[in-house]
Amino acid sequence: MNHAIKQTLSLQNTIAMGFMAFAMFLGAGNLIFPPLIGFMAGEQVWYAAAGFLVTGVGLPLLGIVAIARVGGDFNNISQELPKGLVIALASSIYLIIGPVYAVPRTALVAFEIGIEPFLPSHNAHVQLIFSLLFFSIAWYLSIRPGKLLETVGKLITPALIILLALLGLSPVFAPLGSPGESLSVYQETPLIGGFLEGYMTMDTLAALMFGIVIITNLKSHGIQDKTSLFHYSMTTGIIAAIGLSLVYLSLFYLGATSRAIIASPENGGQILASYAYLMFGNTGAIMLACVVTLACLTTAIGCITAASEYFNELFSFVSYRTVVTIVSATCVVFANMGGLGEIIELFIPALQVLYPISIVLILLGLFRHRMPHSVLIYRSTLATAFLFSVIDLVKDQGHPLFTQLLRVFDSLPGYHNHMLWVLPALAMFLISLTLSSLFKQPESLSN
């Protein structure tokens, strides 16, 4: 009887788990990209929002489901690949989503939106002190990965949701204008524009990381059997997805109706800051500072925890606490190497390659149990997605020689929209699925 009780999570804890996942996903990119996209999309805002929700909400939800289905971590979802390649791919994702890009970006966004507006001018020393304090708190909460349900899900997130509700509902009931004419890519292909911008949140990559954090917290609260872990992981993901969707839609509308208050914003943070100050004065600026800092802190905690658990497993001779310390210290260094714009531009090429691979990996993970020869299908489909995402990246560099050589792909759908990989990857999946019926699934995977 006691064993059965342990396999059930209370309603309060189930909701708190969803809040925890919501808070971990809701970080820097989730706050700064939707307002800017809404601003640019104008009257096409809801088409752009629909595309963004696919990569910003739908794929992360599928990622959590896929990770839970295959067993809870990246090694399980990629076991069909050679071991060396799995380590290289996982390490790249964990480093970019962790200490060298995504987590430092959370501190930069929190500083530039939450602290810098109250300073007379940019101060590198204040930025360093803030990042040290920010990552000290993240370090303290990350060294207890099984307690994130209590610290993030039950304490930090409710405060964040209250502040977000005040900010997010304001443009619905008191809009400052109406959406104007769409700009840039959103004039012709708003749906694709929003889809591609959803890459920048990196939530699909994060889903491959946060799956293990969710599983760890479920296990620490008595959920052990695979069926229950899958059920509660999916429930957690659905709660997080609903919360993210509501926040995104309000921020899209806020951006679309804010052209009267700011002419040429460099990023969505400037739109948020201008709106909050105009609507609520200094109180609005303080409220926004709290929202951004809490949102970025919870994401930093989730990413540091996930990255540390992975590298602790990879380098088992180093303690988890030591890995968390190294990861947190690295975050401080990268958070003080440049501004928000510079760090975003620096890693765009890496995201253009890693995102297609991650999308394919998640979709394959959902249907692995139905594949007659998963090794063949995984390796051929992922190799195709990687090859054409690299071609897409090289094409964008504008080198005359490469432009001429790659013109042969000009007729493929997605060539001009950074989605060249989609059709070849789908074709290879169907071809390998057909061919796999001719082979017998090997009893053990050989790497």
CSV table of C-alpha atoms in Angstrom, one decimal:
chain,number,residue,atom,x,y,z
A,1,MET,CA,0.0,0.0,0.0
A,2,ASN,CA,2.8,2.4,0.9
A,3,HIS,CA,4.5,1.7,-2.4
A,4,ALA,CA,1.3,2.6,-4.3
A,5,ILE,CA,1.0,5.9,-2.4
A,6,LYS,CA,4.5,6.8,-3.3
A,7,GLN,CA,3.6,6.5,-7.0
A,8,THR,CA,1.0,9.3,-6.7
A,9,LEU,CA,1.9,13.0,-6.6
A,10,SER,CA,-0.5,15.3,-4.8
A,11,LEU,CA,-2.4,17.9,-6.8
A,12,GLN,CA,-0.4,20.7,-5.1
A,13,ASN,CA,2.9,19.1,-6.0
A,14,THR,CA,1.8,18.3,-9.5
A,15,ILE,CA,0.9,22.0,-10.1
A,16,ALA,CA,4.2,23.0,-8.4
A,17,MET,CA,6.1,20.7,-10.8
A,18,GLY,CA,4.4,22.5,-13.7
A,19,PHE,CA,5.3,25.9,-12.2
A,20,MET,CA,8.9,24.7,-11.7
A,21,ALA,CA,9.2,23.7,-15.4
A,22,PHE,CA,7.4,26.9,-16.5
A,23,ALA,CA,9.8,29.0,-14.5
A,24,MET,CA,12.9,27.1,-15.9
A,25,PHE,CA,11.8,27.7,-19.5
A,26,LEU,CA,10.7,31.3,-18.9
A,27,GLY,CA,14.1,33.0,-19.1
A,28,ALA,CA,15.9,35.7,-21.1
A,29,GLY,CA,14.9,34.9,-24.6
A,30,ASN,CA,11.3,34.2,-23.6
A,31,LEU,CA,10.9,37.8,-22.4
A,32,ILE,CA,13.0,39.8,-25.0
A,33,PHE,CA,12.0,38.1,-28.3
A,34,PRO,CA,8.2,38.1,-28.3
A,35,PRO,CA,7.8,41.9,-27.8
A,36,LEU,CA,10.3,42.7,-30.6
A,37,ILE,CA,8.6,40.1,-32.9
A,38,GLY,CA,5.2,41.6,-32.1
A,39,PHE,CA,6.6,45.1,-32.8
A,40,MET,CA,8.0,44.0,-36.2
A,41,ALA,CA,5.0,41.9,-37.2
A,42,GLY,CA,2.5,44.6,-36.6
A,43,GLU,CA,-0.9,43.6,-38.2
A,44,GLN,CA,0.6,40.1,-38.9
A,45,VAL,CA,1.3,39.6,-35.2
A,46,TRP,CA,-0.9,36.5,-34.7
A,47,TYR,CA,0.6,34.7,-37.7
A,48,ALA,CA,4.1,35.4,-36.3
A,49,ALA,CA,2.9,34.3,-32.9
A,50,ALA,CA,1.6,31.0,-34.2
A,51,GLY,CA,5.0,30.2,-35.8
A,52,PHE,CA,6.8,31.2,-32.6
A,53,LEU,CA,4.6,29.0,-30.5
A,54,VAL,CA,5.5,25.9,-32.6
A,55,THR,CA,9.2,26.2,-31.8
A,56,GLY,CA,8.8,28.1,-28.5
A,57,VAL,CA,6.1,25.9,-26.9
A,58,GLY,CA,5.1,22.9,-29.0
A,59,LEU,CA,8.6,21.5,-29.6
A,60,PRO,CA,9.8,21.9,-26.0
A,61,LEU,CA,6.6,20.1,-24.8
A,62,LEU,CA,7.4,17.3,-27.3
A,63,GLY,CA,10.9,17.3,-26.0
A,64,ILE,CA,9.9,16.7,-22.4
A,65,VAL,CA,7.5,13.9,-23.6
A,66,ALA,CA,10.2,12.3,-25.7
A,67,ILE,CA,12.8,12.4,-22.9
A,68,ALA,CA,10.3,10.9,-20.4
A,69,ARG,CA,9.3,8.2,-22.9
A,70,VAL,CA,12.9,7.0,-23.5
A,71,GLY,CA,14.0,7.1,-19.9
A,72,GLY,CA,14.9,10.6,-18.7
A,73,ASP,CA,18.2,11.9,-20.2
A,74,PHE,CA,20.0,12.7,-23.4
A,75,ASN,CA,21.9,9.5,-23.6
A,76,ASN,CA,18.7,7.5,-23.7
A,77,ILE,CA,17.2,9.6,-26.6
A,78,SER,CA,20.4,9.4,-28.6
A,79,GLN,CA,21.6,5.8,-27.9
A,80,GLU,CA,21.3,4.8,-31.6
A,81,LEU,CA,24.3,7.1,-32.4
A,82,PRO,CA,28.0,6.2,-31.9
A,83,LYS,CA,29.0,6.9,-28.3
A,84,GLY,CA,31.6,9.5,-29.3
A,85,LEU,CA,29.1,11.4,-31.4
A,86,VAL,CA,26.6,11.3,-28.5
A,87,ILE,CA,29.1,12.8,-26.1
A,88,ALA,CA,30.1,15.5,-28.6
A,89,LEU,CA,26.5,16.4,-29.5
A,90,ALA,CA,25.4,16.4,-25.9
A,91,SER,CA,28.4,18.3,-24.7
A,92,SER,CA,27.8,21.0,-27.4
A,93,ILE,CA,24.1,21.4,-26.4
A,94,TYR,CA,24.8,21.4,-22.6
A,95,LEU,CA,27.7,23.9,-23.0
A,96,ILE,CA,25.7,26.3,-25.2
A,97,ILE,CA,22.4,26.0,-23.2
A,98,GLY,CA,24.5,26.2,-20.1
A,99,PRO,CA,27.7,28.0,-19.1
A,100,VAL,CA,28.9,29.5,-22.4
A,101,TYR,CA,25.8,31.2,-23.8
A,102,ALA,CA,22.2,30.7,-22.4
A,103,VAL,CA,23.0,31.0,-18.7
A,104,PRO,CA,25.3,34.0,-19.0
A,105,ARG,CA,22.6,35.6,-21.2
A,106,THR,CA,20.2,35.3,-18.3
A,107,ALA,CA,22.4,37.4,-16.1
A,108,LEU,CA,23.0,40.0,-18.9
A,109,VAL,CA,19.2,40.3,-19.5
A,110,ALA,CA,18.5,40.6,-15.8
A,111,PHE,CA,21.2,43.3,-15.5
A,112,GLU,CA,20.4,45.3,-18.6
A,113,ILE,CA,16.6,45.4,-18.0
A,114,GLY,CA,16.4,45.0,-14.2
A,115,ILE,CA,19.4,47.0,-12.9
A,116,GLU,CA,21.0,49.2,-15.6
A,117,PRO,CA,17.9,51.6,-16.0
A,118,PHE,CA,18.5,52.7,-12.4
A,119,LEU,CA,22.2,53.6,-13.0
A,120,PRO,CA,23.4,56.9,-14.5
A,121,SER,CA,25.5,55.0,-17.1
A,122,HIS,CA,26.8,51.5,-17.8
A,123,ASN,CA,29.2,50.4,-15.1
A,124,ALA,CA,31.2,47.2,-15.7
A,125,HIS,CA,32.1,46.9,-12.0
A,126,VAL,CA,28.4,46.9,-11.0
A,127,GLN,CA,27.7,44.3,-13.8
A,128,LEU,CA,30.4,42.1,-12.3
A,129,ILE,CA,29.1,42.5,-8.8
A,130,PHE,CA,25.6,41.7,-9.9
A,131,SER,CA,26.6,38.6,-11.9
A,132,LEU,CA,28.6,37.3,-8.9
A,133,LEU,CA,25.5,37.8,-6.6
A,134,PHE,CA,23.2,36.4,-9.3
A,135,PHE,CA,25.2,33.2,-9.9
A,136,SER,CA,25.9,32.7,-6.2
A,137,ILE,CA,22.2,32.4,-5.6
A,138,ALA,CA,21.9,30.1,-8.6
A,139,TRP,CA,24.8,28.0,-7.3
A,140,TYR,CA,23.3,27.7,-3.8
A,141,LEU,CA,19.9,26.5,-5.2
A,142,SER,CA,21.5,24.2,-7.9
A,143,ILE,CA,23.6,22.2,-5.4
A,144,ARG,CA,20.3,20.7,-4.2
A,145,PRO,CA,18.7,19.4,-7.5
A,146,GLY,CA,16.1,17.3,-5.8
A,147,LYS,CA,14.7,20.3,-3.9
A,148,LEU,CA,13.9,22.5,-6.9
A,149,LEU,CA,10.2,21.7,-6.5
A,150,GLU,CA,10.2,23.5,-3.1
A,151,THR,CA,12.5,26.4,-4.0
A,152,VAL,CA,11.5,27.1,-7.5
A,153,GLY,CA,8.0,25.5,-7.9
A,154,LYS,CA,6.5,26.6,-4.6
A,155,LEU,CA,8.3,29.8,-3.7
A,156,ILE,CA,9.8,31.7,-6.6
A,157,THR,CA,7.4,30.9,-9.4
A,158,PRO,CA,4.1,32.0,-7.7
A,159,ALA,CA,5.7,35.5,-7.1
A,160,LEU,CA,6.8,35.5,-10.7
A,161,ILE,CA,3.3,34.6,-12.0
A,162,ILE,CA,1.7,37.4,-10.0
A,163,LEU,CA,4.1,40.0,-11.4
A,164,LEU,CA,3.7,38.6,-14.9
A,165,ALA,CA,-0.1,38.7,-14.7
A,166,LEU,CA,0.1,42.4,-13.8
A,167,LEU,CA,2.4,43.2,-16.7
A,168,GLY,CA,0.9,40.8,-19.2
A,169,LEU,CA,-2.8,41.7,-18.7
A,170,SER,CA,-2.1,45.5,-19.0
A,171,PRO,CA,-1.8,45.6,-22.8
A,172,VAL,CA,-5.0,43.5,-23.1
A,173,PHE,CA,-7.2,45.9,-21.1
A,174,ALA,CA,-5.2,49.1,-21.7
A,175,PRO,CA,-3.4,48.9,-25.1
A,176,LEU,CA,-1.3,52.0,-26.0
A,177,GLY,CA,-2.1,51.8,-29.7
A,178,SER,CA,-3.0,49.4,-32.5
A,179,PRO,CA,-0.8,47.1,-34.6
A,180,GLY,CA,0.7,48.9,-37.6
A,181,GLU,CA,2.0,47.7,-40.9
A,182,SER,CA,4.3,44.7,-40.7
A,183,LEU,CA,8.0,45.1,-41.2
A,184,SER,CA,10.9,43.1,-42.7
A,185,VAL,CA,10.3,39.4,-43.2
A,186,TYR,CA,6.9,39.5,-41.5
A,187,GLN,CA,5.4,41.2,-44.5
A,188,GLU,CA,5.6,38.1,-46.6
A,189,THR,CA,6.2,35.1,-44.4
A,190,PRO,CA,5.2,36.0,-40.8
A,191,LEU,CA,4.5,32.4,-39.9
A,192,ILE,CA,8.0,31.2,-40.9
A,193,GLY,CA,9.6,34.4,-39.4
A,194,GLY,CA,8.0,33.6,-36.0
A,195,PHE,CA,9.0,29.9,-36.3
A,196,LEU,CA,12.7,30.8,-36.9
A,197,GLU,CA,12.7,33.4,-34.1
A,198,GLY,CA,11.5,30.6,-31.8
A,199,TYR,CA,14.9,29.1,-32.2
A,200,MET,CA,16.4,31.9,-30.2
A,201,THR,CA,14.6,31.0,-27.0
A,202,MET,CA,16.5,27.7,-27.2
A,203,ASP,CA,13.7,26.0,-25.3
A,204,THR,CA,13.8,23.0,-27.6
A,205,LEU,CA,17.4,22.5,-26.6
A,206,ALA,CA,16.5,23.2,-23.0
A,207,ALA,CA,13.8,20.5,-23.1
A,208,LEU,CA,16.5,17.9,-23.8
A,209,MET,CA,18.2,19.2,-20.6
A,210,PHE,CA,15.3,19.9,-18.3
A,211,GLY,CA,13.8,16.4,-18.8
A,212,ILE,CA,16.4,15.0,-16.4
A,213,VAL,CA,15.7,17.8,-13.9
A,214,ILE,CA,12.0,16.9,-13.9
A,215,ILE,CA,12.7,13.2,-13.6
A,216,THR,CA,15.1,13.9,-10.7
A,217,ASN,CA,12.5,15.9,-8.8
A,218,LEU,CA,9.8,13.4,-9.4
A,219,LYS,CA,12.0,10.6,-8.1
A,220,SER,CA,13.0,12.6,-5.0
A,221,HIS,CA,9.2,12.9,-4.3
A,222,GLY,CA,8.6,9.1,-4.5
A,223,ILE,CA,7.7,8.6,-8.1
A,224,GLN,CA,9.8,5.7,-9.3
A,225,ASP,CA,8.0,3.5,-11.9
A,226,LYS,CA,8.3,4.3,-15.6
A,227,THR,CA,4.6,4.7,-16.2
A,228,SER,CA,4.1,7.2,-13.4
A,229,LEU,CA,7.3,9.1,-14.4
A,230,PHE,CA,6.1,9.5,-17.9
A,231,HIS,CA,2.6,10.5,-16.8
A,232,TYR,CA,3.8,13.2,-14.4
A,233,SER,CA,6.5,14.4,-16.8
A,234,MET,CA,3.8,14.9,-19.5
A,235,THR,CA,1.5,16.7,-17.1
A,236,THR,CA,4.3,18.9,-16.0
A,237,GLY,CA,5.1,19.8,-19.6
A,238,ILE,CA,1.5,20.6,-20.4
A,239,ILE,CA,1.2,23.0,-17.4
A,240,ALA,CA,4.4,24.7,-18.4
A,241,ALA,CA,3.3,24.9,-22.1
A,242,ILE,CA,0.0,26.6,-21.1
A,243,GLY,CA,1.8,29.1,-18.9
A,244,LEU,CA,4.4,29.9,-21.6
A,245,SER,CA,1.7,30.3,-24.3
A,246,LEU,CA,-0.3,32.9,-22.2
A,247,VAL,CA,2.9,34.9,-21.5
A,248,TYR,CA,4.0,34.8,-25.1
A,249,LEU,CA,0.6,35.9,-26.5
A,250,SER,CA,0.4,38.9,-24.1
A,251,LEU,CA,4.0,39.9,-24.9
A,252,PHE,CA,3.4,39.7,-28.6
A,253,TYR,CA,0.4,41.9,-28.3
A,254,LEU,CA,2.3,44.3,-26.0
A,255,GLY,CA,5.0,44.7,-28.7
A,256,ALA,CA,2.5,45.0,-31.6
A,257,THR,CA,0.7,47.9,-29.8
A,258,SER,CA,3.9,49.8,-28.6
A,259,ARG,CA,5.0,51.6,-31.7
A,260,ALA,CA,3.8,54.9,-30.3
A,261,ILE,CA,6.1,54.7,-27.3
A,262,ILE,CA,9.4,53.7,-28.9
A,263,ALA,CA,10.4,54.2,-32.5
A,264,SER,CA,13.4,51.9,-33.2
A,265,PRO,CA,14.0,49.4,-30.4
A,266,GLU,CA,17.2,47.3,-30.5
A,267,ASN,CA,15.7,44.5,-28.6
A,268,GLY,CA,12.5,43.5,-26.8
A,269,GLY,CA,13.9,44.5,-23.5
A,270,GLN,CA,13.7,48.2,-24.5
A,271,ILE,CA,10.1,47.8,-25.5
A,272,LEU,CA,9.2,46.1,-22.1
A,273,ALA,CA,11.1,48.8,-20.2
A,274,SER,CA,9.4,51.7,-22.1
A,275,TYR,CA,6.0,50.1,-21.7
A,276,ALA,CA,6.3,49.4,-17.9
A,277,TYR,CA,7.6,52.9,-17.2
A,278,LEU,CA,4.8,54.6,-19.2
A,279,MET,CA,2.1,52.5,-17.7
A,280,PHE,CA,3.2,52.3,-14.1
A,281,GLY,CA,6.0,54.9,-13.7
A,282,ASN,CA,8.9,54.0,-11.3
A,283,THR,CA,6.7,51.2,-9.8
A,284,GLY,CA,6.5,49.7,-13.3
A,285,ALA,CA,10.2,49.8,-13.7
A,286,ILE,CA,10.7,48.1,-10.3
A,287,MET,CA,8.0,45.5,-11.2
A,288,LEU,CA,9.7,44.7,-14.5
A,289,ALA,CA,13.1,44.4,-12.8
A,290,CYS,CA,11.6,41.9,-10.4
A,291,VAL,CA,9.9,39.9,-13.2
A,292,VAL,CA,13.1,39.8,-15.4
A,293,THR,CA,15.4,38.9,-12.5
A,294,LEU,CA,13.2,36.1,-11.2
A,295,ALA,CA,12.6,34.7,-14.6
A,296,CYS,CA,16.2,34.7,-15.5
A,297,LEU,CA,17.2,33.3,-12.2
A,298,THR,CA,14.9,30.3,-12.4
A,299,THR,CA,16.2,29.5,-15.9
A,300,ALA,CA,19.8,29.8,-14.8
A,301,ILE,CA,19.1,27.4,-11.9
A,302,GLY,CA,17.5,24.9,-14.3
A,303,CYS,CA,20.2,25.1,-16.9
A,304,ILE,CA,23.1,25.0,-14.3
A,305,THR,CA,21.5,22.0,-12.6
A,306,ALA,CA,20.9,20.1,-15.9
A,307,ALA,CA,24.4,20.8,-17.2
A,308,SER,CA,26.0,19.9,-13.9
A,309,GLU,CA,24.2,16.6,-13.7
A,310,TYR,CA,25.2,15.7,-17.2
A,311,PHE,CA,28.9,16.6,-16.8
A,312,ASN,CA,28.9,15.0,-13.3
A,313,GLU,CA,27.7,11.7,-15.0
A,314,LEU,CA,30.3,12.1,-17.8
A,315,PHE,CA,33.2,12.9,-15.3
A,316,SER,CA,32.1,10.8,-12.4
A,317,PHE,CA,35.4,11.3,-10.6
A,318,VAL,CA,34.4,14.9,-9.9
A,319,SER,CA,31.7,15.6,-7.3
A,320,TYR,CA,28.4,17.1,-8.4
A,321,ARG,CA,29.0,20.1,-6.1
A,322,THR,CA,32.4,20.8,-7.7
A,323,VAL,CA,30.8,20.6,-11.2
A,324,VAL,CA,28.1,23.1,-10.2
A,325,THR,CA,30.9,25.4,-8.8
A,326,ILE,CA,32.9,25.2,-12.1
A,327,VAL,CA,29.8,25.8,-14.2
A,328,SER,CA,28.6,28.8,-12.1
A,329,ALA,CA,32.1,30.3,-12.2
A,330,THR,CA,32.3,29.9,-16.0
A,331,CYS,CA,28.9,31.7,-16.3
A,332,VAL,CA,30.3,34.6,-14.4
A,333,VAL,CA,33.2,34.9,-16.8
A,334,PHE,CA,31.1,34.7,-20.0
A,335,ALA,CA,28.5,37.1,-18.5
A,336,ASN,CA,31.2,39.8,-18.3
A,337,MET,CA,32.8,39.3,-21.8
A,338,GLY,CA,30.4,41.6,-23.7
A,339,GLY,CA,26.9,43.0,-24.1
A,340,LEU,CA,23.6,41.2,-24.7
A,341,GLY,CA,23.7,42.0,-28.5
A,342,GLU,CA,27.2,40.6,-28.9
A,343,ILE,CA,26.6,37.4,-27.1
A,344,ILE,CA,23.4,36.7,-29.1
A,345,GLU,CA,25.1,37.3,-32.4
A,346,LEU,CA,28.1,35.1,-31.5
A,347,PHE,CA,26.1,31.9,-31.1
A,348,ILE,CA,23.5,32.2,-33.9
A,349,PRO,CA,25.5,30.0,-36.3
A,350,ALA,CA,25.7,27.2,-33.6
A,351,LEU,CA,21.9,27.4,-33.0
A,352,GLN,CA,21.2,27.1,-36.8
A,353,VAL,CA,23.0,23.7,-36.8
A,354,LEU,CA,22.0,22.4,-33.4
A,355,TYR,CA,18.3,23.2,-33.6
A,356,PRO,CA,17.4,21.1,-36.6
A,357,ILE,CA,19.4,18.2,-35.1
A,358,SER,CA,17.5,18.6,-31.8
A,359,ILE,CA,14.1,18.8,-33.5
A,360,VAL,CA,14.7,15.6,-35.5
A,361,LEU,CA,16.1,13.9,-32.4
A,362,ILE,CA,12.9,14.7,-30.4
A,363,LEU,CA,10.5,13.6,-33.2
A,364,LEU,CA,12.4,10.4,-33.7
A,365,GLY,CA,12.4,9.7,-29.9
A,366,LEU,CA,8.6,9.9,-29.9
A,367,PHE,CA,8.3,7.1,-32.4
A,368,ARG,CA,11.4,5.0,-31.7
A,369,HIS,CA,9.3,2.1,-30.2
A,370,ARG,CA,7.5,1.7,-33.6
A,371,MET,CA,10.7,1.7,-35.7
A,372,PRO,CA,11.7,-1.6,-37.3
A,373,HIS,CA,15.4,-0.6,-37.4
A,374,SER,CA,16.0,2.5,-35.3
A,375,VAL,CA,19.8,2.6,-35.8
A,376,LEU,CA,19.5,3.0,-39.5
A,377,ILE,CA,16.7,5.5,-39.3
A,378,TYR,CA,18.3,7.6,-36.6
A,379,ARG,CA,21.7,7.8,-38.2
A,380,SER,CA,20.6,8.5,-41.8
A,381,THR,CA,18.0,11.1,-40.8
A,382,LEU,CA,20.1,13.0,-38.4
A,383,ALA,CA,23.1,13.0,-40.8
A,384,THR,CA,20.9,14.5,-43.5
A,385,ALA,CA,19.5,17.1,-41.2
A,386,PHE,CA,23.0,18.0,-40.0
A,387,LEU,CA,24.4,18.2,-43.6
A,388,PHE,CA,21.6,20.5,-44.9
A,389,SER,CA,21.7,22.7,-41.8
A,390,VAL,CA,25.4,23.2,-42.4
A,391,ILE,CA,24.7,24.0,-46.1
A,392,ASP,CA,22.1,26.5,-44.9
A,393,LEU,CA,24.6,28.1,-42.6
A,394,VAL,CA,27.4,28.3,-45.3
A,395,LYS,CA,24.9,29.8,-47.7
A,396,ASP,CA,24.2,32.6,-45.4
A,397,GLN,CA,27.9,33.6,-45.2
A,398,GLY,CA,27.5,35.1,-48.7
A,399,HIS,CA,30.9,33.9,-50.1
A,400,PRO,CA,30.7,34.1,-53.9
A,401,LEU,CA,32.2,30.6,-54.4
A,402,PHE,CA,29.8,28.9,-52.0
A,403,THR,CA,26.8,30.9,-53.3
A,404,GLN,CA,27.5,29.6,-56.8
A,405,LEU,CA,28.1,26.0,-55.7
A,406,LEU,CA,25.0,25.9,-53.5
A,407,ARG,CA,22.7,27.4,-56.1
A,408,VAL,CA,21.8,23.8,-57.1
A,409,PHE,CA,19.6,23.7,-53.9
A,410,ASP,CA,17.8,26.9,-54.8
A,411,SER,CA,14.6,25.1,-56.0
A,412,LEU,CA,14.2,23.2,-52.7
A,413,PRO,CA,11.5,24.5,-50.3
A,414,GLY,CA,13.0,26.5,-47.4
A,415,TYR,CA,16.2,27.5,-49.3
A,416,HIS,CA,15.5,31.2,-48.6
A,417,ASN,CA,14.0,30.8,-45.2
A,418,HIS,CA,16.8,28.9,-43.3
A,419,MET,CA,14.7,25.7,-43.5
A,420,LEU,CA,16.6,23.9,-46.2
A,421,TRP,CA,17.0,20.8,-44.0
A,422,VAL,CA,13.3,20.0,-43.5
A,423,LEU,CA,12.4,18.3,-46.8
A,424,PRO,CA,15.7,16.3,-47.2
A,425,ALA,CA,15.5,15.1,-43.6
A,426,LEU,CA,11.8,14.0,-44.1
A,427,ALA,CA,12.7,12.3,-47.4
A,428,MET,CA,15.6,10.4,-45.8
A,429,PHE,CA,13.4,9.4,-42.9
A,430,LEU,CA,10.8,7.9,-45.2
A,431,ILE,CA,13.5,6.2,-47.4
A,432,SER,CA,15.3,4.7,-44.3
A,433,LEU,CA,11.9,3.6,-42.8
A,434,THR,CA,11.1,1.7,-46.0
A,435,LEU,CA,14.6,0.2,-46.3
A,436,SER,CA,14.5,-0.8,-42.6
A,437,SER,CA,11.8,-3.4,-43.3
A,438,LEU,CA,14.6,-5.3,-45.2
A,439,PHE,CA,16.8,-5.6,-42.2
A,440,LYS,CA,16.3,-7.2,-38.8
A,441,GLN,CA,16.7,-4.9,-35.8
A,442,PRO,CA,20.0,-5.8,-34.1
A,443,GLU,CA,19.7,-7.3,-30.6
A,444,SER,CA,22.2,-4.8,-29.2
A,445,LEU,CA,23.4,-1.4,-30.4
A,446,SER,CA,27.0,-1.5,-31.6
A,447,ASN,CA,28.8,1.8,-31.3
